[in-house]
Amino acid sequence: MGGWGAFAAALAVFLLSHAIPVRPPVRPWLVARLGLRGYLVAYSLLSLAVLYWLIVAAGEAPYVEVIPPLPILRWVPMIVMPVVCLIAVAGMRACNPLSFGGMGRGPFDPAAPSVLAFSRHPLPLALALWSLAHLLANGDLAHVVLFGLFAGFAVLGMRLIDRRKQRDMDRDWHRLAANTRLLSLRHGVELLRPVDMMLASVLFGTLLLGHAGVIGVSPMP
């Protein structure tokens, strides 16, 4: 099976792999047998494998132009991806009880929320920017569907995470989130921390060098 059939199958598996393992009856069952760390590792590996399959399937789908392949649009990922890497690194290093992905240690200080003052959902925000940048640079139908889905999933996810956290944390959510926003550009300076900038540079360089070998397409304009 190839072409649109392979893309549709990969897309269906991707959606199911992100819907079923996190459902209330399934997640506790898996956590009880794998442990929380084992569940998170298995879920991450499954997500990466299915994501790779989906990206490859999109690249092999028939070409149907939606956005004209203007040369200037090839530069969009090169400009946006350093920012994406910085937001992702800062989000991973932060202590974040209001979203997912934060691996920072120590108690969260709502009076000094660090990168959460810029966005309390840095990883979904990074995913949305990554998706939109690649959508513009790959304007055929399969990639518009692929990256449009990712962008919509990320933006909607921010709202859904807020709702779930407010429900689970009750009054604590309002106290902890008082100095945070979905997105506040005037607090973008919170991203400009030397360690985060260094790690983001390493990440961007790694993605740039490995893109052709892993994805099969050079990222260079």
JSON list of N, CA and C in Angstrom, two decimals, residues 150-198:
[
{"chain": "A", "resi": 150, "resn": "PHE", "atom": "N", "xyz": [-1.17, 19.25, 12.99]},
{"chain": "A", "resi": 150, "resn": "PHE", "atom": "CA", "xyz": [-0.28, 19.47, 14.13]},
{"chain": "A", "resi": 150, "resn": "PHE", "atom": "C", "xyz": [-0.50, 20.84, 14.76]},
{"chain": "A", "resi": 151, "resn": "ALA", "atom": "N", "xyz": [-0.61, 21.87, 13.92]},
{"chain": "A", "resi": 151, "resn": "ALA", "atom": "CA", "xyz": [-0.80, 23.23, 14.44]},
{"chain": "A", "resi": 151, "resn": "ALA", "atom": "C", "xyz": [-2.12, 23.34, 15.18]},
{"chain": "A", "resi": 152, "resn": "GLY", "atom": "N", "xyz": [-3.19, 22.82, 14.57]},
{"chain": "A", "resi": 152, "resn": "GLY", "atom": "CA", "xyz": [-4.49, 22.87, 15.24]},
{"chain": "A", "resi": 152, "resn": "GLY", "atom": "C", "xyz": [-4.50, 22.08, 16.53]},
{"chain": "A", "resi": 153, "resn": "PHE", "atom": "N", "xyz": [-3.86, 20.91, 16.53]},
{"chain": "A", "resi": 153, "resn": "PHE", "atom": "CA", "xyz": [-3.75, 20.08, 17.71]},
{"chain": "A", "resi": 153, "resn": "PHE", "atom": "C", "xyz": [-3.03, 20.82, 18.83]},
{"chain": "A", "resi": 154, "resn": "ALA", "atom": "N", "xyz": [-1.95, 21.53, 18.48]},
{"chain": "A", "resi": 154, "resn": "ALA", "atom": "CA", "xyz": [-1.16, 22.24, 19.48]},
{"chain": "A", "resi": 154, "resn": "ALA", "atom": "C", "xyz": [-1.93, 23.42, 20.08]},
{"chain": "A", "resi": 155, "resn": "VAL", "atom": "N", "xyz": [-2.57, 24.21, 19.22]},
{"chain": "A", "resi": 155, "resn": "VAL", "atom": "CA", "xyz": [-3.32, 25.38, 19.70]},
{"chain": "A", "resi": 155, "resn": "VAL", "atom": "C", "xyz": [-4.51, 24.94, 20.55]},
{"chain": "A", "resi": 156, "resn": "LEU", "atom": "N", "xyz": [-5.26, 23.96, 20.06]},
{"chain": "A", "resi": 156, "resn": "LEU", "atom": "CA", "xyz": [-6.39, 23.46, 20.83]},
{"chain": "A", "resi": 156, "resn": "LEU", "atom": "C", "xyz": [-5.92, 22.82, 22.13]},
{"chain": "A", "resi": 157, "resn": "GLY", "atom": "N", "xyz": [-4.77, 22.15, 22.06]},
{"chain": "A", "resi": 157, "resn": "GLY", "atom": "CA", "xyz": [-4.23, 21.50, 23.24]},
{"chain": "A", "resi": 157, "resn": "GLY", "atom": "C", "xyz": [-3.96, 22.47, 24.39]},
{"chain": "A", "resi": 158, "resn": "MET", "atom": "N", "xyz": [-3.53, 23.68, 24.08]},
{"chain": "A", "resi": 158, "resn": "MET", "atom": "CA", "xyz": [-3.29, 24.67, 25.14]},
{"chain": "A", "resi": 158, "resn": "MET", "atom": "C", "xyz": [-4.56, 24.93, 25.93]},
{"chain": "A", "resi": 159, "resn": "ARG", "atom": "N", "xyz": [-5.66, 25.11, 25.24]},
{"chain": "A", "resi": 159, "resn": "ARG", "atom": "CA", "xyz": [-6.94, 25.36, 25.90]},
{"chain": "A", "resi": 159, "resn": "ARG", "atom": "C", "xyz": [-7.41, 24.14, 26.69]},
{"chain": "A", "resi": 160, "resn": "LEU", "atom": "N", "xyz": [-7.25, 22.95, 26.09]},
{"chain": "A", "resi": 160, "resn": "LEU", "atom": "CA", "xyz": [-7.68, 21.74, 26.76]},
{"chain": "A", "resi": 160, "resn": "LEU", "atom": "C", "xyz": [-6.87, 21.47, 28.02]},
{"chain": "A", "resi": 161, "resn": "ILE", "atom": "N", "xyz": [-5.55, 21.73, 27.94]},
{"chain": "A", "resi": 161, "resn": "ILE", "atom": "CA", "xyz": [-4.70, 21.54, 29.12]},
{"chain": "A", "resi": 161, "resn": "ILE", "atom": "C", "xyz": [-5.12, 22.50, 30.22]},
{"chain": "A", "resi": 162, "resn": "ASP", "atom": "N", "xyz": [-5.40, 23.75, 29.86]},
{"chain": "A", "resi": 162, "resn": "ASP", "atom": "CA", "xyz": [-5.86, 24.72, 30.87]},
{"chain": "A", "resi": 162, "resn": "ASP", "atom": "C", "xyz": [-7.14, 24.23, 31.55]},
{"chain": "A", "resi": 163, "resn": "ARG", "atom": "N", "xyz": [-8.08, 23.74, 30.76]},
{"chain": "A", "resi": 163, "resn": "ARG", "atom": "CA", "xyz": [-9.35, 23.26, 31.34]},
{"chain": "A", "resi": 163, "resn": "ARG", "atom": "C", "xyz": [-9.12, 22.09, 32.28]},
{"chain": "A", "resi": 164, "resn": "ARG", "atom": "N", "xyz": [-8.28, 21.14, 31.85]},
{"chain": "A", "resi": 164, "resn": "ARG", "atom": "CA", "xyz": [-8.03, 19.96, 32.68]},
{"chain": "A", "resi": 164, "resn": "ARG", "atom": "C", "xyz": [-7.30, 20.33, 33.95]},
{"chain": "A", "resi": 165, "resn": "LYS", "atom": "N", "xyz": [-6.30, 21.20, 33.82]},
{"chain": "A", "resi": 165, "resn": "LYS", "atom": "CA", "xyz": [-5.55, 21.61, 35.01]},
{"chain": "A", "resi": 165, "resn": "LYS", "atom": "C", "xyz": [-6.42, 22.41, 35.99]},
{"chain": "A", "resi": 166, "resn": "GLN", "atom": "N", "xyz": [-7.28, 23.28, 35.46]},
{"chain": "A", "resi": 166, "resn": "GLN", "atom": "CA", "xyz": [-8.17, 24.02, 36.33]},
{"chain": "A", "resi": 166, "resn": "GLN", "atom": "C", "xyz": [-9.12, 23.08, 37.07]},
{"chain": "A", "resi": 167, "resn": "ARG", "atom": "N", "xyz": [-9.60, 22.07, 36.37]},
{"chain": "A", "resi": 167, "resn": "ARG", "atom": "CA", "xyz": [-10.49, 21.10, 37.00]},
{"chain": "A", "resi": 167, "resn": "ARG", "atom": "C", "xyz": [-9.76, 20.29, 38.07]},
{"chain": "A", "resi": 168, "resn": "ASP", "atom": "N", "xyz": [-8.54, 19.86, 37.78]},
{"chain": "A", "resi": 168, "resn": "ASP", "atom": "CA", "xyz": [-7.80, 19.00, 38.70]},
{"chain": "A", "resi": 168, "resn": "ASP", "atom": "C", "xyz": [-7.22, 19.78, 39.88]},
{"chain": "A", "resi": 169, "resn": "MET", "atom": "N", "xyz": [-6.77, 21.02, 39.63]},
{"chain": "A", "resi": 169, "resn": "MET", "atom": "CA", "xyz": [-6.08, 21.79, 40.66]},
{"chain": "A", "resi": 169, "resn": "MET", "atom": "C", "xyz": [-7.00, 22.76, 41.40]},
{"chain": "A", "resi": 170, "resn": "ASP", "atom": "N", "xyz": [-8.17, 23.02, 40.85]},
{"chain": "A", "resi": 170, "resn": "ASP", "atom": "CA", "xyz": [-9.16, 23.91, 41.47]},
{"chain": "A", "resi": 170, "resn": "ASP", "atom": "C", "xyz": [-8.54, 25.28, 41.76]},
{"chain": "A", "resi": 171, "resn": "ARG", "atom": "N", "xyz": [-8.59, 25.76, 42.99]},
{"chain": "A", "resi": 171, "resn": "ARG", "atom": "CA", "xyz": [-8.14, 27.12, 43.31]},
{"chain": "A", "resi": 171, "resn": "ARG", "atom": "C", "xyz": [-6.63, 27.28, 43.15]},
{"chain": "A", "resi": 172, "resn": "ASP", "atom": "N", "xyz": [-5.90, 26.21, 43.30]},
{"chain": "A", "resi": 172, "resn": "ASP", "atom": "CA", "xyz": [-4.44, 26.31, 43.16]},
{"chain": "A", "resi": 172, "resn": "ASP", "atom": "C", "xyz": [-4.05, 26.76, 41.76]},
{"chain": "A", "resi": 173, "resn": "TRP", "atom": "N", "xyz": [-4.84, 26.39, 40.74]},
{"chain": "A", "resi": 173, "resn": "TRP", "atom": "CA", "xyz": [-4.50, 26.78, 39.38]},
{"chain": "A", "resi": 173, "resn": "TRP", "atom": "C", "xyz": [-4.47, 28.30, 39.25]},
{"chain": "A", "resi": 174, "resn": "HIS", "atom": "N", "xyz": [-5.47, 28.99, 39.75]},
{"chain": "A", "resi": 174, "resn": "HIS", "atom": "CA", "xyz": [-5.53, 30.44, 39.64]},
{"chain": "A", "resi": 174, "resn": "HIS", "atom": "C", "xyz": [-4.38, 31.11, 40.39]},
{"chain": "A", "resi": 175, "resn": "ARG", "atom": "N", "xyz": [-3.98, 30.53, 41.50]},
{"chain": "A", "resi": 175, "resn": "ARG", "atom": "CA", "xyz": [-2.85, 31.08, 42.25]},
{"chain": "A", "resi": 175, "resn": "ARG", "atom": "C", "xyz": [-1.54, 30.89, 41.49]},
{"chain": "A", "resi": 176, "resn": "LEU", "atom": "N", "xyz": [-1.33, 29.70, 40.97]},
{"chain": "A", "resi": 176, "resn": "LEU", "atom": "CA", "xyz": [-0.08, 29.40, 40.28]},
{"chain": "A", "resi": 176, "resn": "LEU", "atom": "C", "xyz": [0.00, 30.08, 38.92]},
{"chain": "A", "resi": 177, "resn": "ALA", "atom": "N", "xyz": [-1.15, 30.27, 38.26]},
{"chain": "A", "resi": 177, "resn": "ALA", "atom": "CA", "xyz": [-1.17, 30.83, 36.90]},
{"chain": "A", "resi": 177, "resn": "ALA", "atom": "C", "xyz": [-1.34, 32.34, 36.87]},
{"chain": "A", "resi": 178, "resn": "ALA", "atom": "N", "xyz": [-1.35, 32.99, 38.02]},
{"chain": "A", "resi": 178, "resn": "ALA", "atom": "CA", "xyz": [-1.67, 34.43, 38.08]},
{"chain": "A", "resi": 178, "resn": "ALA", "atom": "C", "xyz": [-0.74, 35.27, 37.22]},
{"chain": "A", "resi": 179, "resn": "ASN", "atom": "N", "xyz": [0.54, 34.91, 37.15]},
{"chain": "A", "resi": 179, "resn": "ASN", "atom": "CA", "xyz": [1.52, 35.71, 36.40]},
{"chain": "A", "resi": 179, "resn": "ASN", "atom": "C", "xyz": [1.94, 35.04, 35.09]},
{"chain": "A", "resi": 180, "resn": "THR", "atom": "N", "xyz": [1.10, 34.15, 34.58]},
{"chain": "A", "resi": 180, "resn": "THR", "atom": "CA", "xyz": [1.38, 33.48, 33.32]},
{"chain": "A", "resi": 180, "resn": "THR", "atom": "C", "xyz": [0.33, 33.85, 32.29]},
{"chain": "A", "resi": 181, "resn": "ARG", "atom": "N", "xyz": [0.63, 33.59, 31.01]},
{"chain": "A", "resi": 181, "resn": "ARG", "atom": "CA", "xyz": [-0.30, 33.84, 29.92]},
{"chain": "A", "resi": 181, "resn": "ARG", "atom": "C", "xyz": [-0.18, 32.72, 28.89]},
{"chain": "A", "resi": 182, "resn": "LEU", "atom": "N", "xyz": [-1.21, 32.58, 28.06]},
{"chain": "A", "resi": 182, "resn": "LEU", "atom": "CA", "xyz": [-1.07, 31.66, 26.93]},
{"chain": "A", "resi": 182, "resn": "LEU", "atom": "C", "xyz": [0.09, 32.11, 26.05]},
{"chain": "A", "resi": 183, "resn": "LEU", "atom": "N", "xyz": [0.20, 33.41, 25.81]},
{"chain": "A", "resi": 183, "resn": "LEU", "atom": "CA", "xyz": [1.32, 33.98, 25.06]},
{"chain": "A", "resi": 183, "resn": "LEU", "atom": "C", "xyz": [1.43, 35.45, 25.39]},
{"chain": "A", "resi": 184, "resn": "SER", "atom": "N", "xyz": [2.61, 35.88, 25.80]},
{"chain": "A", "resi": 184, "resn": "SER", "atom": "CA", "xyz": [2.85, 37.28, 26.12]},
{"chain": "A", "resi": 184, "resn": "SER", "atom": "C", "xyz": [4.21, 37.67, 25.54]},
{"chain": "A", "resi": 185, "resn": "LEU", "atom": "N", "xyz": [4.19, 38.33, 24.38]},
{"chain": "A", "resi": 185, "resn": "LEU", "atom": "CA", "xyz": [5.44, 38.66, 23.69]},
{"chain": "A", "resi": 185, "resn": "LEU", "atom": "C", "xyz": [6.30, 39.62, 24.50]},
{"chain": "A", "resi": 186, "resn": "ARG", "atom": "N", "xyz": [5.69, 40.44, 25.34]},
{"chain": "A", "resi": 186, "resn": "ARG", "atom": "CA", "xyz": [6.50, 41.38, 26.11]},
{"chain": "A", "resi": 186, "resn": "ARG", "atom": "C", "xyz": [7.34, 40.70, 27.17]},
{"chain": "A", "resi": 187, "resn": "HIS", "atom": "N", "xyz": [7.06, 39.43, 27.42]},
{"chain": "A", "resi": 187, "resn": "HIS", "atom": "CA", "xyz": [7.88, 38.66, 28.35]},
{"chain": "A", "resi": 187, "resn": "HIS", "atom": "C", "xyz": [8.83, 37.71, 27.60]},
{"chain": "A", "resi": 188, "resn": "GLY", "atom": "N", "xyz": [9.04, 37.98, 26.32]},
{"chain": "A", "resi": 188, "resn": "GLY", "atom": "CA", "xyz": [9.94, 37.15, 25.53]},
{"chain": "A", "resi": 188, "resn": "GLY", "atom": "C", "xyz": [11.37, 37.16, 26.03]},
{"chain": "A", "resi": 189, "resn": "VAL", "atom": "N", "xyz": [11.73, 38.17, 26.82]},
{"chain": "A", "resi": 189, "resn": "VAL", "atom": "CA", "xyz": [13.09, 38.24, 27.37]},
{"chain": "A", "resi": 189, "resn": "VAL", "atom": "C", "xyz": [13.37, 37.05, 28.28]},
{"chain": "A", "resi": 190, "resn": "GLU", "atom": "N", "xyz": [12.31, 36.40, 28.79]},
{"chain": "A", "resi": 190, "resn": "GLU", "atom": "CA", "xyz": [12.50, 35.23, 29.65]},
{"chain": "A", "resi": 190, "resn": "GLU", "atom": "C", "xyz": [13.15, 34.07, 28.89]},
{"chain": "A", "resi": 191, "resn": "LEU", "atom": "N", "xyz": [13.11, 34.14, 27.57]},
{"chain": "A", "resi": 191, "resn": "LEU", "atom": "CA", "xyz": [13.74, 33.09, 26.76]},
{"chain": "A", "resi": 191, "resn": "LEU", "atom": "C", "xyz": [15.25, 33.28, 26.64]},
{"chain": "A", "resi": 192, "resn": "LEU", "atom": "N", "xyz": [15.70, 34.51, 26.89]},
{"chain": "A", "resi": 192, "resn": "LEU", "atom": "CA", "xyz": [17.09, 34.85, 26.59]},
{"chain": "A", "resi": 192, "resn": "LEU", "atom": "C", "xyz": [18.01, 34.56, 27.77]},
{"chain": "A", "resi": 193, "resn": "ARG", "atom": "N", "xyz": [18.05, 33.32, 28.16]},
{"chain": "A", "resi": 193, "resn": "ARG", "atom": "CA", "xyz": [18.95, 32.88, 29.22]},
{"chain": "A", "resi": 193, "resn": "ARG", "atom": "C", "xyz": [20.11, 32.14, 28.58]},
{"chain": "A", "resi": 194, "resn": "PRO", "atom": "N", "xyz": [21.34, 32.43, 29.01]},
{"chain": "A", "resi": 194, "resn": "PRO", "atom": "CA", "xyz": [22.52, 31.89, 28.32]},
{"chain": "A", "resi": 194, "resn": "PRO", "atom": "C", "xyz": [22.50, 30.38, 28.13]},
{"chain": "A", "resi": 195, "resn": "VAL", "atom": "N", "xyz": [22.14, 29.64, 29.17]},
{"chain": "A", "resi": 195, "resn": "VAL", "atom": "CA", "xyz": [22.16, 28.17, 29.06]},
{"chain": "A", "resi": 195, "resn": "VAL", "atom": "C", "xyz": [21.13, 27.71, 28.04]},
{"chain": "A", "resi": 196, "resn": "ASP", "atom": "N", "xyz": [19.93, 28.29, 28.09]},
{"chain": "A", "resi": 196, "resn": "ASP", "atom": "CA", "xyz": [18.89, 27.91, 27.14]},
{"chain": "A", "resi": 196, "resn": "ASP", "atom": "C", "xyz": [19.30, 28.25, 25.71]},
{"chain": "A", "resi": 197, "resn": "MET", "atom": "N", "xyz": [19.92, 29.41, 25.52]},
{"chain": "A", "resi": 197, "resn": "MET", "atom": "CA", "xyz": [20.35, 29.80, 24.18]},
{"chain": "A", "resi": 197, "resn": "MET", "atom": "C", "xyz": [21.44, 28.88, 23.66]},
{"chain": "A", "resi": 198, "resn": "MET", "atom": "N", "xyz": [22.34, 28.46, 24.53]},
{"chain": "A", "resi": 198, "resn": "MET", "atom": "CA", "xyz": [23.41, 27.55, 24.11]},
{"chain": "A", "resi": 198, "resn": "MET", "atom": "C", "xyz": [22.84, 26.19, 23.71]}
]
